Short mmCIF file of C-alpha atoms in Angstrom, two decimals:
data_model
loop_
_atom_site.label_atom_id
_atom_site.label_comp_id
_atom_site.label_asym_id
_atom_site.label_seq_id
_atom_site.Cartn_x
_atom_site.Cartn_y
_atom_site.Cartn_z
CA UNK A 1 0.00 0.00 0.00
CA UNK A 2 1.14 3.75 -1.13
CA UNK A 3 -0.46 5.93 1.38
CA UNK A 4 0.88 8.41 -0.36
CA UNK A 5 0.28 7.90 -4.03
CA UNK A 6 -3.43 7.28 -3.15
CA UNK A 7 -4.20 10.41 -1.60
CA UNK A 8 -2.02 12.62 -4.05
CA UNK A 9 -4.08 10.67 -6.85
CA UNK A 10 -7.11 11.72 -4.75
CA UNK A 11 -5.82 15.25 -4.15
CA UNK A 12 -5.29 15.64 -8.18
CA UNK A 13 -8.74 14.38 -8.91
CA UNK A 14 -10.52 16.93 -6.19
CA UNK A 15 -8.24 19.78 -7.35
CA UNK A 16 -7.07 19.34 -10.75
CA UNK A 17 -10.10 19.79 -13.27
CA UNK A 18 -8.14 18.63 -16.38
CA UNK A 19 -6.81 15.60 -14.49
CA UNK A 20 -10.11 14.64 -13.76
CA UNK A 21 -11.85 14.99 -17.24
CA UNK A 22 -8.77 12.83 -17.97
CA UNK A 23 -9.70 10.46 -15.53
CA UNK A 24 -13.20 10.57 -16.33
CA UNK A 25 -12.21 10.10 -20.42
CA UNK A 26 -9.52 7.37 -19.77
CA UNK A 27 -8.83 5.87 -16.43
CA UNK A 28 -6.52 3.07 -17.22
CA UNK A 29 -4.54 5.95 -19.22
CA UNK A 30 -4.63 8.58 -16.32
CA UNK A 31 -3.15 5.97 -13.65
CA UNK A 32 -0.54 4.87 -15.78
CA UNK A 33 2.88 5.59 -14.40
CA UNK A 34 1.87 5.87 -11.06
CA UNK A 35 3.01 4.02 -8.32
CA UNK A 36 -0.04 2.36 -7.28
CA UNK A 37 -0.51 -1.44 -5.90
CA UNK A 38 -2.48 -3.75 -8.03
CA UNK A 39 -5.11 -3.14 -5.47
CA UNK A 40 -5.12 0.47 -5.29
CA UNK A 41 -5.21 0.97 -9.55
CA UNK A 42 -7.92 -1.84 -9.13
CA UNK A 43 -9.92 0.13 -6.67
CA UNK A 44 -9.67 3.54 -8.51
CA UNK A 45 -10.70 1.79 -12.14
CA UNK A 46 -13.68 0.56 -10.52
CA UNK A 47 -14.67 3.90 -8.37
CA UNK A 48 -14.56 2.12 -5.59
CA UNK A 49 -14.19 4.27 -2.98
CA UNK A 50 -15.19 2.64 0.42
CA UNK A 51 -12.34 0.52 -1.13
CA UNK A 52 -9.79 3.32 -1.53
CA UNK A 53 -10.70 4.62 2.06
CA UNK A 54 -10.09 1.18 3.23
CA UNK A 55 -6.28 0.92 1.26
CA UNK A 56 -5.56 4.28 3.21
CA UNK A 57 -7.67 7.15 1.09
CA UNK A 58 -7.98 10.19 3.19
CA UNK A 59 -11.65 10.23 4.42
CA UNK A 60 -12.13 13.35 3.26
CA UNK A 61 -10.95 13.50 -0.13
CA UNK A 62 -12.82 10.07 -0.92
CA UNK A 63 -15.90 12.52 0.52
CA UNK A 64 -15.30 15.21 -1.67
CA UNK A 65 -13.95 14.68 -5.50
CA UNK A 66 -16.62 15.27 -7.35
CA UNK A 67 -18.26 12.97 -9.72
CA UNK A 68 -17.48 9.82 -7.23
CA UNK A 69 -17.48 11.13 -3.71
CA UNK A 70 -18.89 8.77 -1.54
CA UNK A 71 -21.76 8.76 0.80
CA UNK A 72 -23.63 6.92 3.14
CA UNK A 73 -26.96 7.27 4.54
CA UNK A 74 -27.44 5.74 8.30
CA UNK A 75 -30.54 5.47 10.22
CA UNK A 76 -31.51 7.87 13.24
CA UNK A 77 -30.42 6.13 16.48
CA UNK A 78 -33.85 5.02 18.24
CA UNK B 1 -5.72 46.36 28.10
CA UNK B 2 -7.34 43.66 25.63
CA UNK B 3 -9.72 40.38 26.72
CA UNK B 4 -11.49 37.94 25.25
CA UNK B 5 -15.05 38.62 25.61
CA UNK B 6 -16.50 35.60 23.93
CA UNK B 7 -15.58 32.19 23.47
CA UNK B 8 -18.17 29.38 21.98
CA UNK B 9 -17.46 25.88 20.43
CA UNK B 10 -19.54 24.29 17.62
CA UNK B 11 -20.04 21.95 15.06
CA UNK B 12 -18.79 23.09 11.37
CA UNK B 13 -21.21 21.06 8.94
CA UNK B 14 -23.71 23.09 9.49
CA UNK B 15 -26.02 22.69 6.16
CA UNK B 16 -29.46 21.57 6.58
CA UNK B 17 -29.46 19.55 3.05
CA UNK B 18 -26.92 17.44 3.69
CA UNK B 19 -27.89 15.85 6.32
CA UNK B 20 -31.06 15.50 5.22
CA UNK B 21 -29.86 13.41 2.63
CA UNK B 22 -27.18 11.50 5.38
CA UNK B 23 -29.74 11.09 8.57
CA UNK B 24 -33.19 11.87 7.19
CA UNK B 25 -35.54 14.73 8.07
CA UNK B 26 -34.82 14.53 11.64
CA UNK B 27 -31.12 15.08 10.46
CA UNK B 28 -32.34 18.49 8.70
CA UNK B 29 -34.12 19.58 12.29
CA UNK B 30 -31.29 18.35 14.19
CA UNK B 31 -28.96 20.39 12.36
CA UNK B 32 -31.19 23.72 11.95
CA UNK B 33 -31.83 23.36 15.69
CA UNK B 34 -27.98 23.79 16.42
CA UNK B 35 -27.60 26.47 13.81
CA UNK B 36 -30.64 28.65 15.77
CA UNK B 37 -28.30 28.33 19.00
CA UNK B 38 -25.52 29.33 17.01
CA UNK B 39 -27.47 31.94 15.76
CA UNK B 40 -28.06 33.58 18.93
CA UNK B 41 -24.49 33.03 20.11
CA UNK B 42 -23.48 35.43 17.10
CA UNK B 43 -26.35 37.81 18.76
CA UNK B 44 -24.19 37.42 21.79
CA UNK B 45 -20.55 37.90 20.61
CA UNK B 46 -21.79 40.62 18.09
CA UNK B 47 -23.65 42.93 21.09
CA UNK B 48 -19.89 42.82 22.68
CA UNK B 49 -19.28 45.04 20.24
CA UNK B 50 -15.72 42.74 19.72
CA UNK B 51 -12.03 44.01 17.62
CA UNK B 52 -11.57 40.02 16.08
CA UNK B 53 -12.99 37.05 16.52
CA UNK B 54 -9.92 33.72 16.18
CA UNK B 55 -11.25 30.96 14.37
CA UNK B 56 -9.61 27.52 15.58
CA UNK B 57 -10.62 25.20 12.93
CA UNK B 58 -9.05 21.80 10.85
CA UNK B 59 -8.23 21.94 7.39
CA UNK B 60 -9.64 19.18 5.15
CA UNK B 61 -7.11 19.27 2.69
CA UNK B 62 -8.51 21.84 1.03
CA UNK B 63 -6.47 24.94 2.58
CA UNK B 64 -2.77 22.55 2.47
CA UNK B 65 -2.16 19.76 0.70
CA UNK B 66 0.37 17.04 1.06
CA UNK B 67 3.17 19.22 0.04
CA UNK B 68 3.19 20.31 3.47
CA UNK B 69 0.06 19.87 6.34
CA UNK B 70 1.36 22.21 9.50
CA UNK B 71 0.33 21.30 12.90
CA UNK B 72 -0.52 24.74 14.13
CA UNK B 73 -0.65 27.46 11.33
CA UNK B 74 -1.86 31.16 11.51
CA UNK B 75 -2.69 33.00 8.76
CA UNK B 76 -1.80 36.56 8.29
CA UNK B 77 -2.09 39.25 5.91
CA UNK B 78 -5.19 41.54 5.66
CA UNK B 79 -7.60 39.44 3.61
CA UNK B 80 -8.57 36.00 3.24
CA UNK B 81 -10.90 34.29 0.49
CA UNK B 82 -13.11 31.25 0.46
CA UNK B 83 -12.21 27.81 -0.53
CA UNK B 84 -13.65 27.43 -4.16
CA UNK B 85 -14.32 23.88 -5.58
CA UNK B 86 -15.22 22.97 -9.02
CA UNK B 87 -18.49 21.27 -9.18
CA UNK B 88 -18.57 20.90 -4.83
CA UNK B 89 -19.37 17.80 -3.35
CA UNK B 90 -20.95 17.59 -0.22
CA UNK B 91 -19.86 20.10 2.54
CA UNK B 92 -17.64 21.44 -0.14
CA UNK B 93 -20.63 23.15 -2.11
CA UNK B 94 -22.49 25.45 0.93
CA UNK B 95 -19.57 27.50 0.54
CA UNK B 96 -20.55 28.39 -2.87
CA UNK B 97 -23.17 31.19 -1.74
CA UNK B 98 -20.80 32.54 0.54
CA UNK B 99 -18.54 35.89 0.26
CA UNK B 100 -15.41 35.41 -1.26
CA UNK B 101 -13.11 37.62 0.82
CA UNK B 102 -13.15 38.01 4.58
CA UNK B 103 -11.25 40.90 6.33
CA UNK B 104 -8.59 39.85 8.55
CA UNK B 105 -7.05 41.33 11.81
CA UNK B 106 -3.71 41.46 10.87
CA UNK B 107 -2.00 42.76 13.75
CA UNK B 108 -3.77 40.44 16.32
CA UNK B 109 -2.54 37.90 13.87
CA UNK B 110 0.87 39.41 13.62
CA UNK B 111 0.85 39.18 17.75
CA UNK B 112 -0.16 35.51 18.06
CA UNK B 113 2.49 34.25 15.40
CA UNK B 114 5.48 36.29 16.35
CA UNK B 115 5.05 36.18 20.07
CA UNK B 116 3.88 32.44 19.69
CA UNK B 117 7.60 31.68 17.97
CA UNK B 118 9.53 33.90 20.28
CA UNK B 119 7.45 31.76 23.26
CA UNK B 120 8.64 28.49 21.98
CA UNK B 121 5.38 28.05 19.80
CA UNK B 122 7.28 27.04 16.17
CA UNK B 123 3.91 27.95 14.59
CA UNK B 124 3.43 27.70 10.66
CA UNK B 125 2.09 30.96 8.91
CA UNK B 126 0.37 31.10 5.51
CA UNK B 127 -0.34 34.67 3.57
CA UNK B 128 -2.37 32.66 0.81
CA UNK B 129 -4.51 29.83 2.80
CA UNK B 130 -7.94 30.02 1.71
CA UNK B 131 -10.75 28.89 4.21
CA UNK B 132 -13.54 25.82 3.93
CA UNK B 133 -16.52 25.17 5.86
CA UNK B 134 -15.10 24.67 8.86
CA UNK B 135 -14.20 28.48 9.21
CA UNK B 136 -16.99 30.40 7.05
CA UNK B 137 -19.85 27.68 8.14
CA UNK B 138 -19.72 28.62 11.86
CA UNK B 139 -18.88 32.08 11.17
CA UNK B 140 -21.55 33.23 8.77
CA UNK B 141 -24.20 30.99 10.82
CA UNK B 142 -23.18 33.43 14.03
CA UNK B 143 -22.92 36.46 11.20
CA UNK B 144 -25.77 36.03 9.11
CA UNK B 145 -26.40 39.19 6.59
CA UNK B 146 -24.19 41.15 9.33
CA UNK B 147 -21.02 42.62 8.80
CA UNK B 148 -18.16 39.87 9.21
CA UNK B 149 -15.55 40.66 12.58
CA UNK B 150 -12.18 40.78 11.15
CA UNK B 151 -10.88 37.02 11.28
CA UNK B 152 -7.75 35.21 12.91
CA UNK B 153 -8.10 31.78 11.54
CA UNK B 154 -5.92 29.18 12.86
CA UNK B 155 -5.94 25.76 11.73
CA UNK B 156 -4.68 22.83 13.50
CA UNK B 157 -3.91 19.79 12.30
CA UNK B 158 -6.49 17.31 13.28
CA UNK B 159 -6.76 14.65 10.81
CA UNK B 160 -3.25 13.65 9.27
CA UNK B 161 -1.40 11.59 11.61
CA UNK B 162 0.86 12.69 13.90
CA UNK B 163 -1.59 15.51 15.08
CA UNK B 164 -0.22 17.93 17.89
CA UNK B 165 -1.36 16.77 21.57
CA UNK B 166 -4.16 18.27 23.49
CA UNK B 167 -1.88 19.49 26.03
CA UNK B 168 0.00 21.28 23.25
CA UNK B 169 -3.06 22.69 21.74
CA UNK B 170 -4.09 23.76 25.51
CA UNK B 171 -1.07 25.45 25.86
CA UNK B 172 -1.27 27.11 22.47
CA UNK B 173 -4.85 28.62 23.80
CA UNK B 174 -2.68 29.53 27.20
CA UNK B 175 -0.63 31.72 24.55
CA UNK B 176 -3.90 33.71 22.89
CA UNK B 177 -4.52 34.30 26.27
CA UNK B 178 -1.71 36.33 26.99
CA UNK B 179 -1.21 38.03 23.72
CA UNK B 180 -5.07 38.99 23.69
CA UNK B 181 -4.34 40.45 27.21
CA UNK B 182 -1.76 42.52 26.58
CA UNK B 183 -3.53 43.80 22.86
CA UNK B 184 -5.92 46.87 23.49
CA UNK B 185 -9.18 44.43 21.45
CA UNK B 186 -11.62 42.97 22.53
CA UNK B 187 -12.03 39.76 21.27
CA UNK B 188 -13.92 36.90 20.62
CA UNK B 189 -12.50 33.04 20.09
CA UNK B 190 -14.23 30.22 18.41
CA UNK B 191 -13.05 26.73 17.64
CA UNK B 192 -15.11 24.51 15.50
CA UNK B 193 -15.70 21.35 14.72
CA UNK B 194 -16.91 17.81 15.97
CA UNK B 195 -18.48 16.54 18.40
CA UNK B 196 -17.25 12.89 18.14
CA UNK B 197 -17.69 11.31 14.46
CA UNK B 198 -16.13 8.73 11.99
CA UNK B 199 -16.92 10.11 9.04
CA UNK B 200 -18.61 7.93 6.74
CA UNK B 201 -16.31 5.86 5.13
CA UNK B 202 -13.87 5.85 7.85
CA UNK B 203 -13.04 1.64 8.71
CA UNK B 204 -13.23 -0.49 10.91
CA UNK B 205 -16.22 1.85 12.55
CA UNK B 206 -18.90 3.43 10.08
CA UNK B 207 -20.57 5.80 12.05
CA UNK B 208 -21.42 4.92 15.13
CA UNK B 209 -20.53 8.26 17.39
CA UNK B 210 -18.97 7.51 20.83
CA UNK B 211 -22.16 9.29 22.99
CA UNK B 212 -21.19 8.45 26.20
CA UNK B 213 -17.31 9.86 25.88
CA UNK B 214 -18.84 13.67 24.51
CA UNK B 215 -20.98 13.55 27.51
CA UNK B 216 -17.95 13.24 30.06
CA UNK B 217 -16.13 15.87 27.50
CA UNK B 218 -19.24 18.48 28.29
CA UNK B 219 -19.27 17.52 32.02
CA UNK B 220 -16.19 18.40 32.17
CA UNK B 221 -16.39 21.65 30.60
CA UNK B 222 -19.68 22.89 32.30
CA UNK B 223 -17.80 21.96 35.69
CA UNK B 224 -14.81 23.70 34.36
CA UNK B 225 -12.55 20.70 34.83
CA UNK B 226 -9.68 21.32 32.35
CA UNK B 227 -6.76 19.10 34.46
CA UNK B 228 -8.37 15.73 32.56
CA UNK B 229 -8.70 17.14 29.33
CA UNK B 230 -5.32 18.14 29.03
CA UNK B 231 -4.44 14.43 30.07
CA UNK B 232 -6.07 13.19 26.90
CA UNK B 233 -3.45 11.72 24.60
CA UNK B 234 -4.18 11.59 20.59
CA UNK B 235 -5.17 8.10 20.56
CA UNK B 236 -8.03 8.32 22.86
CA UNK B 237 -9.61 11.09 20.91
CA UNK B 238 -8.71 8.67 17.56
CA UNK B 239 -10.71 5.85 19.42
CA UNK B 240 -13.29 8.04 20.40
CA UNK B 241 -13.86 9.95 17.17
CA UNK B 242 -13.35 13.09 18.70
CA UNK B 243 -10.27 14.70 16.26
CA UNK B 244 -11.14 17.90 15.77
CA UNK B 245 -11.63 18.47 19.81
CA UNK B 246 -7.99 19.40 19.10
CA UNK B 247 -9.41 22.50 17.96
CA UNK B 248 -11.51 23.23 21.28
CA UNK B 249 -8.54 22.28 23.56
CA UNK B 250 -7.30 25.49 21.85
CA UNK B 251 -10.22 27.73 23.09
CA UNK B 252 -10.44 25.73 26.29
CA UNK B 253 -6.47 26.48 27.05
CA UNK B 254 -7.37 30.39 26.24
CA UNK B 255 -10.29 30.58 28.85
CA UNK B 256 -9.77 28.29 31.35
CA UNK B 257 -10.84 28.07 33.93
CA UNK B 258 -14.14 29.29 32.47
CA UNK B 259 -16.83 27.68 32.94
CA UNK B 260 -18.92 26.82 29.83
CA UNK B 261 -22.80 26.08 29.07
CA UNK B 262 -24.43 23.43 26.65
CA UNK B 263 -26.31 24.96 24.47
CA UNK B 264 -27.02 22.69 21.94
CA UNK B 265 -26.21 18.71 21.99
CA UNK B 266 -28.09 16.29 19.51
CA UNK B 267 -26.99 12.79 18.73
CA UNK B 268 -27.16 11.84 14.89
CA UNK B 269 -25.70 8.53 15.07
CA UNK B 270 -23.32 9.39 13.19
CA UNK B 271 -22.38 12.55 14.80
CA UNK B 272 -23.10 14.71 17.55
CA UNK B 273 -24.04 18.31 17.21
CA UNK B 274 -23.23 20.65 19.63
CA UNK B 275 -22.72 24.61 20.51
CA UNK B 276 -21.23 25.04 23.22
CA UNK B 277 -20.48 28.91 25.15
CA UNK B 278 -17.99 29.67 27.97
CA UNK B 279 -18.57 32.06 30.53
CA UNK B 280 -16.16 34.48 29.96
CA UNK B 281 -16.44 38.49 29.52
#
């Protein structure tokens, strides 16, 4: 695991507006060269993101790019 | 000579859609419920007629990024602007109606971060950090169409491990203390953020906010019972979902040994809102 390549990948995605379109045009293309695990690339090419936050994604950028932030509705405690 | 005149503690996601669409409609009246106390605590600090108001808030990687996260950072300069977002997600997007550039109070800034490093306090400074919910949410809740205070914000590092200690961040507020009262202002002091959460997506624990550990956190404050907090070591307030506490040990460390009042707590599940004001002024 990269802790560090997966939340600069999610950093770029959440900032970077051309990386995203990118992303959003050609994933495989836009995560080649980095040094992500077989895991990690797997994760992002599926938009997995409960995934990426499990491999060490930031909670808060895996919140916030837009166009796959993740959310998750819970019930009212009783 | 200066003092601080008001000091409150509060939530930051304070946007009635969102949790609507997290926790239901009893997640939008939860939410508006806190914002209506924090409402009238902006009546309050406001009718002090206050110089500055210090914002101790967390940066979500929006402000810093990972070419450098600071533990303790002021900014300075005379003007700050919002976070902007491209197509906002979440949190990100009720900053969108928002002004775009807050005055600071650059010489109470100025005081904090040059005193702070000549104290021992190897504080980080920024001229260009923009601010994110967790600053403008509180602040233009307690604001409303009103006239802005001139801002100190001062993030600490709550979230990227290692985070400074609560003692540290008490001592910090110790610090504001003194520089406040030896400035000729009168000034308010905020810190936002919390109470406990996991948010979302956070394993092994989805949700799930630890209830019974922010009740002893507001006992102790109401009974003005600082020693403990300061005792609290990082990994507790990991376990207990409380990170951005970091931010009110600030703010507790400035008025201590105020006492404080509840003014709002409401459990979520998932979080726990709360606004919280010290007796101070």
């Amino acid at each position: 695991m990269s802790r560090y390549e997966v939340n600069s990948l999610l950093y770029r995605l959440k900032k970077d507006r051309t990386f995203r379109a990118r992303f959003n045009a050609d994933p495989k293309g836009a995560l080649d060269g980095l040094d992500l695990t077989d895991a990690e690339r797997a994760a992002f090419l599926a938009r997995d993101m409960r995934r990426i936050n499990a491999l060490g994604g930031y909670l808060h950028l895996v919140m916030s790019v837009p166009g796959m932030a993740a959310h998750v509705t819970h019930a009212e405690p009783e | 000579m200066g003092k601080i005149v008001f000091a409150a503690a509060m939530s930051h996601v304070l946007d009635p859609d969102y949790y609507q669409a997290a926790c239901g409609l009893s997640g939008r009246r939860k939410v508006e419920a806190c914002m209506a106390e924090i409402e009238k605590l902006g009546d309050s600090f406001l009718a002090r007629r206050p110089d500055a108001l210090i914002v101790v808030a967390d940066d979500h990687l929006n402000a810093f990024s990972f070419n450098a996260v600071p533990a303790m950072c002021v900014r300075i300069g005379r003007y700050v602007t919002r976070m902007t977002q491209d197509e906002a997600e979440a949190f990100d997007k009720v900053l969108d109606g928002m002004p775009e550039r807050y005055a600071l109070h650059e010489e109470l800034a100025n005081r904090i971060l040059e005193d702070g490093v000549g104290a021992g306090f190897d504080l980080a400074l920024s001229w260009e950090a923009p601010i994110d919910h967790a600053f403008l949410s509180p602040v233009m809740t307690m604001h409303g169409t009103r006239s802005v205070t001139p801002l100190v914000p001062i993030w600490i590092n709550c979230f990227v491990a290692p985070q400074p200690t609560p003692g540290r961040c008490f001592a910090l507020g110790r610090h504001i203390s003194r520089v406040v009262a030896k400035s000729p202002w009168d000034v308010g002091i905020i810190a936002t953020g919390g109470l406990s959460h996991f948010p979302e997506l956070l394993l092994p624990r989805v949700g799930e906010s630890d209830v019974v550990f922010d009740r002893k956190l507001l006992r102790w404050l109401t009974e003005g019972e600082h020693e403990p907090l300061q005792s609290l070591t990082p990994g507790e307030l990991h376990k207990a979902g409380e990170h951005e506490f970091l931010n009110w040990m600030v703010l507790i460390g400035a008025v201590t040994p105020a006492r404080a009042d509840v003014r709002y707590f409401g459990e979520l599940g998932r979080i726990n809102l709360a606004a919280v004001e010290w007796r101070v002024g």
